[in-house]
Tab-separated table of C-alpha atoms and ligand atoms in Angstrom:
chain	number	residue	atom	x	y	z
C	1	UNK	CA	-43.364	121.441	26.142
C	2	UNK	CA	-43.583	122.923	22.639
C	3	UNK	CA	-40.155	124.353	23.197
C	4	UNK	CA	-38.881	120.919	24.043
C	5	UNK	CA	-40.401	119.069	21.088
C	6	UNK	CA	-39.299	121.782	18.663
C	7	UNK	CA	-35.846	121.500	20.006
C	8	UNK	CA	-35.866	117.754	19.688
C	9	UNK	CA	-37.115	118.031	16.050
C	10	UNK	CA	-34.418	120.652	15.233
C	11	UNK	CA	-31.782	118.390	16.737
C	12	UNK	CA	-32.977	115.452	14.678
C	13	UNK	CA	-32.969	117.558	11.552
C	14	UNK	CA	-29.724	119.309	11.815
C	15	UNK	CA	-27.447	117.253	14.053
C	16	UNK	CA	-25.807	114.146	12.656
C	17	UNK	CA	-27.532	111.016	13.950
C	18	UNK	CA	-24.504	109.905	16.004
C	19	UNK	CA	-26.301	109.669	19.301
C	20	UNK	CA	-29.621	108.101	20.564
C	21	UNK	CA	-30.513	111.038	22.838
C	22	UNK	CA	-32.464	110.479	25.990
C	23	UNK	CA	-35.839	112.246	26.385
C	24	UNK	CA	-34.841	114.926	28.812
C	25	UNK	CA	-33.717	118.491	28.325
C	26	UNK	CA	-31.587	119.806	31.177
C	27	UNK	CA	-31.267	123.577	31.496
C	28	UNK	CA	-29.540	123.957	34.885
C	29	UNK	CA	-27.446	122.045	37.346
C	30	UNK	CA	-26.343	122.293	40.932
C	31	UNK	CA	-23.952	119.850	42.561
C	32	UNK	CA	-25.386	116.304	41.997
C	33	UNK	CA	-28.668	117.673	40.739
C	34	UNK	CA	-29.968	118.641	37.266
C	35	UNK	CA	-33.109	120.579	36.475
C	36	UNK	CA	-35.176	120.346	33.276
C	37	UNK	CA	-37.088	123.255	31.750
C	38	UNK	CA	-40.164	122.505	33.787
C	39	UNK	CA	-38.142	122.854	36.949
C	40	UNK	CA	-38.146	119.124	37.542
C	41	UNK	CA	-35.214	117.830	39.691
C	42	UNK	CA	-33.007	114.866	38.724
C	43	UNK	CA	-30.190	113.090	40.662
C	44	UNK	CA	-27.306	112.819	38.213
C	45	UNK	CA	-25.360	109.579	38.390
C	46	UNK	CA	-23.601	110.145	35.053
C	47	UNK	CA	-22.022	113.571	35.577
C	48	UNK	CA	-21.581	114.159	31.867
C	49	UNK	CA	-19.746	110.753	31.659
C	50	UNK	CA	-17.477	111.320	34.604
C	51	UNK	CA	-16.570	114.908	33.581
C	52	UNK	CA	-18.325	117.098	36.070
C	53	UNK	CA	-16.172	116.020	38.958
C	54	UNK	CA	-16.838	118.680	41.523
C	55	UNK	CA	-20.500	119.046	40.646
C	56	UNK	CA	-22.681	121.141	38.344
C	57	UNK	CA	-22.322	124.911	38.274
C	58	UNK	CA	-19.506	124.894	40.825
C	59	UNK	CA	-19.058	128.583	41.800
C	60	UNK	CA	-15.277	128.476	42.207
C	61	UNK	CA	-14.787	127.010	38.749
C	62	UNK	CA	-17.464	129.416	37.267
C	63	UNK	CA	-15.614	132.392	38.841
C	64	UNK	CA	-12.162	131.254	37.611
C	65	UNK	CA	-13.522	130.786	34.142
C	66	UNK	CA	-15.390	134.007	33.905
C	67	UNK	CA	-12.428	135.984	35.331
C	68	UNK	CA	-10.084	134.486	32.705
C	69	UNK	CA	-12.672	134.919	29.909
C	70	UNK	CA	-12.611	138.672	30.579
C	71	UNK	CA	-8.804	138.893	30.670
C	72	UNK	CA	-7.536	136.654	27.794
C	73	UNK	CA	-9.182	133.760	26.021
C	74	UNK	CA	-6.675	132.441	23.493
C	75	UNK	CA	-3.185	133.195	22.075
C	76	UNK	CA	-2.036	129.669	21.039
C	77	UNK	CA	0.886	127.580	22.138
C	78	UNK	CA	3.250	129.987	20.447
C	79	UNK	CA	3.248	131.939	23.761
C	80	UNK	CA	3.409	131.445	27.386
C	81	UNK	CA	0.116	131.975	29.168
C	82	UNK	CA	-1.143	132.368	32.693
C	83	UNK	CA	-1.814	129.062	34.389
C	84	UNK	CA	-0.442	126.469	31.844
C	85	UNK	CA	2.832	125.909	33.611
C	86	UNK	CA	1.235	125.981	37.029
C	87	UNK	CA	-1.332	123.337	35.942
C	88	UNK	CA	1.455	121.203	34.520
C	89	UNK	CA	3.467	121.405	37.689
C	90	UNK	CA	0.342	120.588	39.824
C	91	UNK	CA	-0.396	117.491	37.679
C	92	UNK	CA	3.186	116.243	38.043
C	93	UNK	CA	3.113	116.872	41.779
C	94	UNK	CA	-0.152	114.972	41.978
C	95	UNK	CA	1.436	111.908	40.347
C	96	UNK	CA	3.948	111.523	43.170
C	97	UNK	CA	6.256	109.778	40.687
C	98	UNK	CA	9.963	109.614	41.464
C	99	UNK	CA	12.023	112.401	40.051
C	100	UNK	CA	14.401	111.481	37.194
C	101	UNK	CA	17.913	112.697	37.447
C	102	UNK	CA	18.043	116.458	37.774
C	103	UNK	CA	14.621	116.970	36.090
C	104	UNK	CA	11.136	116.736	37.374
C	105	UNK	CA	9.322	113.395	37.642
C	106	UNK	CA	7.271	113.988	34.479
C	107	UNK	CA	6.282	116.546	31.922
C	108	UNK	CA	2.792	117.363	30.508
C	109	UNK	CA	1.335	118.047	27.091
C	110	UNK	CA	-2.286	119.566	26.958
C	111	UNK	CA	-4.777	118.684	24.373
C	112	UNK	CA	-8.608	118.957	24.158
C	113	UNK	CA	-10.097	115.517	24.787
C	114	UNK	CA	-9.497	111.992	25.784
C	115	UNK	CA	-9.089	110.724	22.225
C	116	UNK	CA	-6.496	113.330	21.485
C	117	UNK	CA	-4.624	112.300	24.614
C	118	UNK	CA	-4.628	108.731	23.224
C	119	UNK	CA	-3.383	109.935	19.875
C	120	UNK	CA	-0.559	111.906	21.498
C	121	UNK	CA	0.415	108.999	23.729
C	122	UNK	CA	0.519	106.629	20.716
C	123	UNK	CA	2.835	109.102	18.919
C	124	UNK	CA	4.971	109.587	21.920
C	125	UNK	CA	5.434	105.765	22.276
C	126	UNK	CA	6.511	105.444	18.662
C	127	UNK	CA	8.853	108.497	19.122
C	128	UNK	CA	10.351	106.832	22.268
C	129	UNK	CA	10.861	103.562	20.308
C	130	UNK	CA	12.660	105.313	17.514
C	131	UNK	CA	15.312	106.337	20.081
C	132	UNK	CA	15.200	103.377	22.511
C	133	UNK	CA	13.930	100.371	20.606
C	134	UNK	CA	14.458	100.695	16.877
C	135	UNK	CA	11.916	98.910	14.692
C	136	UNK	CA	9.295	98.813	17.499
C	137	UNK	CA	5.922	100.439	16.793
C	138	UNK	CA	3.239	98.082	17.904
C	139	UNK	CA	0.983	98.789	20.922
C	140	UNK	CA	-0.877	96.153	22.769
C	141	UNK	CA	-4.320	97.017	24.289
C	142	UNK	CA	-7.098	95.049	26.028
C	143	UNK	CA	-10.212	93.622	24.514
C	144	UNK	CA	-13.182	95.676	25.485
C	145	UNK	CA	-11.077	98.776	25.959
C	146	UNK	CA	-12.027	102.304	24.970
C	147	UNK	CA	-9.373	104.905	24.060
C	148	UNK	CA	-11.426	107.187	21.772
C	149	UNK	CA	-12.988	107.622	18.361
C	150	UNK	CA	-10.214	109.159	16.209
C	151	UNK	CA	-8.583	106.614	13.926
C	152	UNK	CA	-5.501	105.595	15.868
C	153	UNK	CA	-7.356	105.683	19.169
C	154	UNK	CA	-10.139	103.712	17.581
C	155	UNK	CA	-7.536	101.185	16.403
C	156	UNK	CA	-6.395	100.967	19.993
C	157	UNK	CA	-10.067	100.485	21.139
C	158	UNK	CA	-10.480	96.770	20.913
C	159	UNK	CA	-14.264	96.668	20.179
C	160	UNK	CA	-15.117	95.446	16.718
C	161	UNK	CA	-18.545	97.060	16.839
C	162	UNK	CA	-16.914	100.477	16.953
C	163	UNK	CA	-14.225	99.752	14.430
C	164	UNK	CA	-15.739	97.634	11.650
C	165	UNK	CA	-17.252	100.283	9.576
C	166	UNK	CA	-14.073	102.416	9.438
C	167	UNK	CA	-11.444	100.022	8.278
C	168	UNK	CA	-8.685	100.174	7.289
C	169	UNK	CA	-7.490	101.496	10.597
C	170	UNK	CA	-3.899	102.602	11.290
C	171	UNK	CA	-1.786	99.450	11.874
C	172	UNK	CA	0.249	98.410	14.769
C	173	UNK	CA	-2.405	97.442	17.373
C	174	UNK	CA	-2.653	94.053	19.000
C	175	UNK	CA	-5.488	93.120	21.411
C	176	UNK	CA	-5.355	90.674	24.249
C	177	UNK	CA	-7.984	89.645	26.791
C	178	UNK	CA	-7.854	91.717	29.982
C	179	UNK	CA	-6.270	90.141	33.111
C	180	UNK	CA	-4.649	87.364	31.056
C	181	UNK	CA	-0.904	87.704	31.652
C	182	UNK	CA	0.051	84.835	29.373
C	183	UNK	CA	-1.800	86.328	26.472
C	184	UNK	CA	0.078	89.620	27.043
C	185	UNK	CA	3.461	87.842	27.305
C	186	UNK	CA	2.711	86.228	24.028
C	187	UNK	CA	1.563	89.388	22.343
C	188	UNK	CA	4.709	91.418	23.230
C	189	UNK	CA	7.416	91.061	20.496
C	190	UNK	CA	10.488	92.957	19.469
C	191	UNK	CA	8.159	95.171	17.574
C	192	UNK	CA	6.083	96.171	20.665
C	193	UNK	CA	6.784	99.664	21.945
C	194	UNK	CA	4.002	99.965	24.530
C	195	UNK	CA	1.191	98.380	26.441
C	196	UNK	CA	-1.768	100.665	26.773
C	197	UNK	CA	-4.483	99.913	29.405
C	198	UNK	CA	-7.241	101.421	31.386
C	199	UNK	CA	-6.791	100.699	35.080
C	200	UNK	CA	-10.512	100.140	35.088
C	201	UNK	CA	-12.202	99.816	31.752
C	202	UNK	CA	-14.993	102.471	31.714
C	203	UNK	CA	-16.941	102.572	28.470
C	204	UNK	CA	-16.493	98.740	28.223
C	205	UNK	CA	-18.688	98.351	31.355
C	206	UNK	CA	-16.501	98.934	34.469
C	207	UNK	CA	-13.988	96.032	34.265
C	208	UNK	CA	-11.051	96.619	36.564
C	209	UNK	CA	-7.520	95.341	36.018
C	210	UNK	CA	-6.720	92.712	38.717
C	211	UNK	CA	-4.043	94.211	41.032
C	212	UNK	CA	-1.654	91.232	40.597
C	213	UNK	CA	-2.151	91.491	36.868
C	214	UNK	CA	-1.301	95.219	36.687
C	215	UNK	CA	1.797	94.705	38.902
C	216	UNK	CA	2.813	91.754	36.650
C	217	UNK	CA	2.348	93.904	33.562
C	218	UNK	CA	4.604	96.600	35.016
C	219	UNK	CA	7.310	93.925	35.610
C	220	UNK	CA	6.803	92.491	32.134
C	221	UNK	CA	7.087	95.942	30.427
C	222	UNK	CA	10.323	96.581	32.322
C	223	UNK	CA	11.801	93.187	31.256
C	224	UNK	CA	10.878	93.572	27.664
C	225	UNK	CA	11.764	97.306	27.271
C	226	UNK	CA	8.175	98.272	26.549
C	227	UNK	CA	6.413	101.407	27.849
C	228	UNK	CA	3.478	101.008	30.244
C	229	UNK	CA	0.867	103.636	29.327
C	230	UNK	CA	-2.249	103.951	31.404
C	231	UNK	CA	-5.474	105.561	30.058
C	232	UNK	CA	-6.786	107.394	33.205
C	233	UNK	CA	-9.218	109.561	31.091
C	234	UNK	CA	-12.102	108.196	33.100
C	235	UNK	CA	-10.409	106.898	36.317
C	236	UNK	CA	-8.319	110.068	36.962
C	237	UNK	CA	-8.944	113.015	39.263
C	238	UNK	CA	-10.048	111.242	42.378
C	239	UNK	CA	-12.765	109.211	40.633
C	240	UNK	CA	-11.501	106.058	42.391
C	241	UNK	CA	-10.289	107.756	45.587
C	242	UNK	CA	-6.668	108.435	44.807
C	243	UNK	CA	-5.697	111.334	42.410
C	244	UNK	CA	-5.051	108.690	39.722
C	245	UNK	CA	-6.247	105.124	39.854
C	246	UNK	CA	-2.669	103.722	39.398
C	247	UNK	CA	-1.829	105.105	42.773
C	248	UNK	CA	-4.427	102.898	44.348
C	249	UNK	CA	-2.752	99.955	42.624
C	250	UNK	CA	0.676	100.920	43.622
C	251	UNK	CA	1.807	100.737	39.938
C	252	UNK	CA	3.541	103.670	38.228
C	253	UNK	CA	3.145	103.919	34.477
C	254	UNK	CA	5.565	105.574	32.073
C	255	UNK	CA	2.825	107.608	30.401
C	256	UNK	CA	-0.674	108.448	31.511
C	257	UNK	CA	-3.516	110.115	29.625
C	258	UNK	CA	-6.120	112.299	31.188
C	259	UNK	CA	-9.260	114.127	30.256
C	260	UNK	CA	-12.862	113.767	31.528
C	261	UNK	CA	-12.710	114.979	35.139
C	262	UNK	CA	-9.876	117.564	34.595
C	263	UNK	CA	-11.784	120.788	34.154
C	264	UNK	CA	-15.254	120.027	35.604
C	265	UNK	CA	-16.945	119.572	32.185
C	266	UNK	CA	-14.926	121.892	30.039
C	267	UNK	CA	-13.030	120.096	27.207
C	268	UNK	CA	-9.397	119.386	28.068
C	269	UNK	CA	-7.009	116.442	27.892
C	270	UNK	CA	-3.470	115.852	28.986
C	271	UNK	CA	-0.568	113.435	28.431
C	272	UNK	CA	1.739	112.984	31.433
C	273	UNK	CA	5.040	111.161	30.746
C	274	UNK	CA	7.995	110.474	32.868
C	275	UNK	CA	10.671	112.941	31.867
C	276	UNK	CA	12.977	110.783	29.793
C	277	UNK	CA	10.035	109.522	27.803
C	278	UNK	CA	8.475	113.004	27.490
C	279	UNK	CA	11.800	114.390	26.218
C	280	UNK	CA	11.544	112.128	23.128
C	281	UNK	CA	9.141	114.780	21.761
C	282	UNK	CA	11.073	117.666	20.321
C	283	UNK	CA	9.715	120.973	18.938
C	284	UNK	CA	7.588	120.297	15.858
C	285	UNK	CA	6.669	116.714	16.846
C	286	UNK	CA	3.277	117.413	18.217
C	287	UNK	CA	0.971	120.344	18.893
C	288	UNK	CA	-2.494	121.759	19.301
C	289	UNK	CA	-4.054	125.135	18.517
C	290	UNK	CA	-6.352	125.183	21.571
C	291	UNK	CA	-4.590	122.771	23.963
C	292	UNK	CA	-3.780	124.208	27.400
C	293	UNK	CA	-5.486	127.541	26.732
C	294	UNK	CA	-5.848	130.081	29.530
C	295	UNK	CA	-9.556	129.453	30.192
C	296	UNK	CA	-9.180	125.722	30.368
C	297	UNK	CA	-6.135	125.970	32.587
C	298	UNK	CA	-7.994	128.278	34.938
C	299	UNK	CA	-10.892	125.826	35.010
C	300	UNK	CA	-8.667	122.884	35.664
C	301	UNK	CA	-6.714	124.639	38.469
C	302	UNK	CA	-10.027	125.626	40.106
C	303	UNK	CA	-11.321	122.079	39.736
C	304	UNK	CA	-8.233	120.480	41.315
C	305	UNK	CA	-8.354	123.025	44.039
C	306	UNK	CA	-11.987	122.113	44.790
C	307	UNK	CA	-11.267	118.390	44.565
C	308	UNK	CA	-8.500	118.682	47.229
C	309	UNK	CA	-10.072	121.289	49.438
C	310	UNK	CA	-13.318	119.349	49.753
C	311	UNK	CA	-11.499	116.017	50.227
C	312	UNK	CA	-13.442	114.540	47.356
C	313	UNK	CA	-11.086	111.561	46.947
C	314	UNK	CA	-11.849	110.486	50.496
C	315	UNK	CA	-15.547	111.211	49.787
C	316	UNK	CA	-15.354	108.960	46.714
C	317	UNK	CA	-13.973	106.088	48.828
C	318	UNK	CA	-16.644	106.411	51.484
C	319	UNK	CA	-19.678	107.107	49.380
C	320	UNK	CA	-18.434	104.542	46.697
C	321	UNK	CA	-18.161	101.890	49.455
C	322	UNK	CA	-21.779	102.678	50.614
C	323	UNK	CA	-22.955	102.509	46.949
C	324	UNK	CA	-21.317	99.097	46.449
C	325	UNK	CA	-22.762	97.826	49.782
C	326	UNK	CA	-26.236	99.035	48.754
C	327	UNK	CA	-25.959	97.433	45.392
C	328	UNK	CA	-24.706	94.231	46.809
C	329	UNK	CA	-27.639	94.130	49.184
C	330	UNK	CA	-29.967	94.727	46.326
C	331	UNK	CA	-28.306	91.879	44.353
C	332	UNK	CA	-28.815	89.438	47.276
C	333	UNK	CA	-32.378	90.607	47.761
C	334	UNK	CA	-33.506	90.451	44.159
C	335	UNK	CA	-31.163	87.966	42.489
C	336	UNK	CA	-31.261	90.240	39.436
C	337	UNK	CA	-27.809	91.741	39.769
C	338	UNK	CA	-25.046	89.239	39.025
C	339	UNK	CA	-22.016	91.341	39.853
C	340	UNK	CA	-21.046	94.589	41.478
C	341	UNK	CA	-17.746	96.080	40.247
C	342	UNK	CA	-15.595	99.103	40.543
C	343	UNK	CA	-13.667	101.459	42.950
C	344	UNK	CA	-14.640	104.754	44.508
C	345	UNK	CA	-17.365	106.456	42.486
C	346	UNK	CA	-16.792	104.398	39.330
C	347	UNK	CA	-19.108	101.494	39.824
C	348	UNK	CA	-20.860	99.085	37.461
C	349	UNK	CA	-23.508	96.261	37.866
C	350	UNK	CA	-24.234	93.471	35.586
C	351	UNK	CA	-27.882	92.393	35.318
C	352	UNK	CA	-28.897	88.753	34.742
C	353	UNK	CA	-31.202	89.935	31.886
C	354	UNK	CA	-30.628	92.366	29.007
C	355	UNK	CA	-32.890	95.078	30.438
C	356	UNK	CA	-30.345	97.761	31.229
C	357	UNK	CA	-31.713	100.198	28.683
C	358	UNK	CA	-35.300	99.814	30.063
C	359	UNK	CA	-34.022	100.294	33.599
C	360	UNK	CA	-32.166	103.606	32.779
C	361	UNK	CA	-35.193	104.821	30.762
C	362	UNK	CA	-37.577	104.265	33.665
C	363	UNK	CA	-35.118	105.715	36.119
C	364	UNK	CA	-34.924	108.905	34.052
C	365	UNK	CA	-38.728	109.177	34.146
C	366	UNK	CA	-38.492	108.937	37.910
C	367	UNK	CA	-35.791	111.622	38.138
C	368	UNK	CA	-32.496	109.533	38.265
C	369	UNK	CA	-29.972	109.804	35.503
C	370	UNK	CA	-28.131	106.460	35.012
C	371	UNK	CA	-26.013	105.117	32.171
C	372	UNK	CA	-26.422	101.716	30.579
C	373	UNK	CA	-23.448	100.058	28.826
C	374	UNK	CA	-24.832	97.662	26.251
C	375	UNK	CA	-27.893	95.481	27.221
C	376	UNK	CA	-26.987	94.324	30.666
C	377	UNK	CA	-24.583	96.676	32.467
C	378	UNK	CA	-25.508	99.812	34.376
C	379	UNK	CA	-22.701	102.286	35.237
C	380	UNK	CA	-22.662	104.796	38.150
C	381	UNK	CA	-20.418	107.850	37.709
C	382	UNK	CA	-21.910	110.624	39.954
C	383	UNK	CA	-20.112	113.896	40.556
C	384	UNK	CA	-17.656	113.304	43.352
C	385	UNK	CA	-19.655	115.654	45.682
C	386	UNK	CA	-22.247	112.833	45.824
C	387	UNK	CA	-23.400	112.001	49.350
C	388	UNK	CA	-24.568	108.908	51.150
C	389	UNK	CA	-28.126	110.275	51.114
C	390	UNK	CA	-27.870	110.905	47.309
C	391	UNK	CA	-26.950	107.219	47.006
C	392	UNK	CA	-29.808	106.229	49.218
C	393	UNK	CA	-32.240	108.315	47.111
C	394	UNK	CA	-30.927	106.806	43.884
C	395	UNK	CA	-31.154	103.207	45.352
C	396	UNK	CA	-34.879	103.664	46.119
C	397	UNK	CA	-35.579	104.506	42.455
C	398	UNK	CA	-33.260	101.848	41.212
C	399	UNK	CA	-34.945	99.050	43.215
C	400	UNK	CA	-38.403	100.250	42.282
C	401	UNK	CA	-37.419	100.462	38.633
C	402	UNK	CA	-35.869	96.976	38.631
C	403	UNK	CA	-39.183	95.681	40.116
C	404	UNK	CA	-41.223	97.542	37.433
C	405	UNK	CA	-39.102	96.427	34.554
C	406	UNK	CA	-38.840	92.943	35.764
C	407	UNK	CA	-41.656	92.017	38.139
C	408	UNK	CA	-41.135	89.083	40.468
P	501	PLP	C1	-14.053	108.738	27.266
P	501	PLP	C2	-12.749	108.108	27.091
P	501	PLP	C3	-11.871	108.485	26.143
P	501	PLP	C4	-12.264	109.346	25.029
P	501	PLP	O1	-12.399	110.636	25.536
P	501	PLP	P1	-13.014	111.775	24.594
P	501	PLP	O2	-12.869	112.967	25.381
P	501	PLP	O3	-14.465	111.433	24.411
P	501	PLP	O4	-12.320	111.810	23.355
P	501	PLP	C5	-10.683	107.781	26.060
P	501	PLP	N1	-10.334	106.892	27.000
P	501	PLP	C6	-11.156	106.546	28.062
P	501	PLP	C7	-10.651	105.574	29.068
P	501	PLP	C8	-12.436	107.185	28.111
P	501	PLP	O5	-13.225	106.835	29.194
């Protein structure tokens, strides 16, 4: 315990106070489980915010990474390296997008995080407009969205609480309510180059685009000569069942951004754009020192291999349906859950009282790691290796915790 409190104190002293950290110190993980320094076991329904897609300490990913670490760690994007092209080709193949002319369906740019993928996509949209829609630079995003913390991504993130202290933000971002087609129609002008949406808003509290809305947005973007860019940073890599959430909707974007689940917890991001859009970037337009480095590419290739070999998309569908059924039953039984939302293993519930933080704190005490979004939403993002019995074990703790926090 002394080690733990000393560590907490050191953290409070030397790390910037940008996070309200939870009172647990994990030292080891395995699959859906985490272990603290006393050897206590926890069920992890956060997975490093949807990043650890194939589970903690996956041996195939660990072996791929350590093999590459001993061969070559970094040479920059000035050179070809092992794995980068193979990963790009794999991502394009996973999209299933139609090929364009003689070229591939899409091309990929690698960066290091979700926010960098947003920044790159924003730059790409402006670059596309310079060639295809002169004078257009504005991007429409949805209220409650989350696209990252760097300044342009933050300007795209339509949440005043995250933006206000940092104004002025880069200009050119318009915000509309999600699932309101008329508002979007009104917001698109001759100056608009792109609409940028999460298929399911994650950090905002698991708010899905209605399927009819997303289809209508696609048509509207085509009519108005505007790019449709989807932020799949949280929804990508089989989180919702399909490789990317837009496939479940049957809507193909022009540009998609990826990160979180791509390399099982190692930091990597990517922009995937259909070829004629991707080709608006020319040498010198965009870059990254670390992006698409050999170790990250090895990790991502191993992660994708695991996701596919273990059928984790199908698992996300089955186990996700079981999770939503269990939450719906608990909602009926307690009257304390007002809504169950989400697809696959990206699920959120709204509580009828603002006790979400108390629920997640108690659940942690009882060995279940959950995430609250604001005061009244709880989000479930387990590793995709999560099983029905993991869900059942979590549900026992959740229902007991709800009862404790909020006695009948
Ligand atoms: C987490 C997230 C981001 C930002 O990713 P970082 O890697 O934290 O920069 C962007 N968009 C969405 C949808 C996210 O969930």
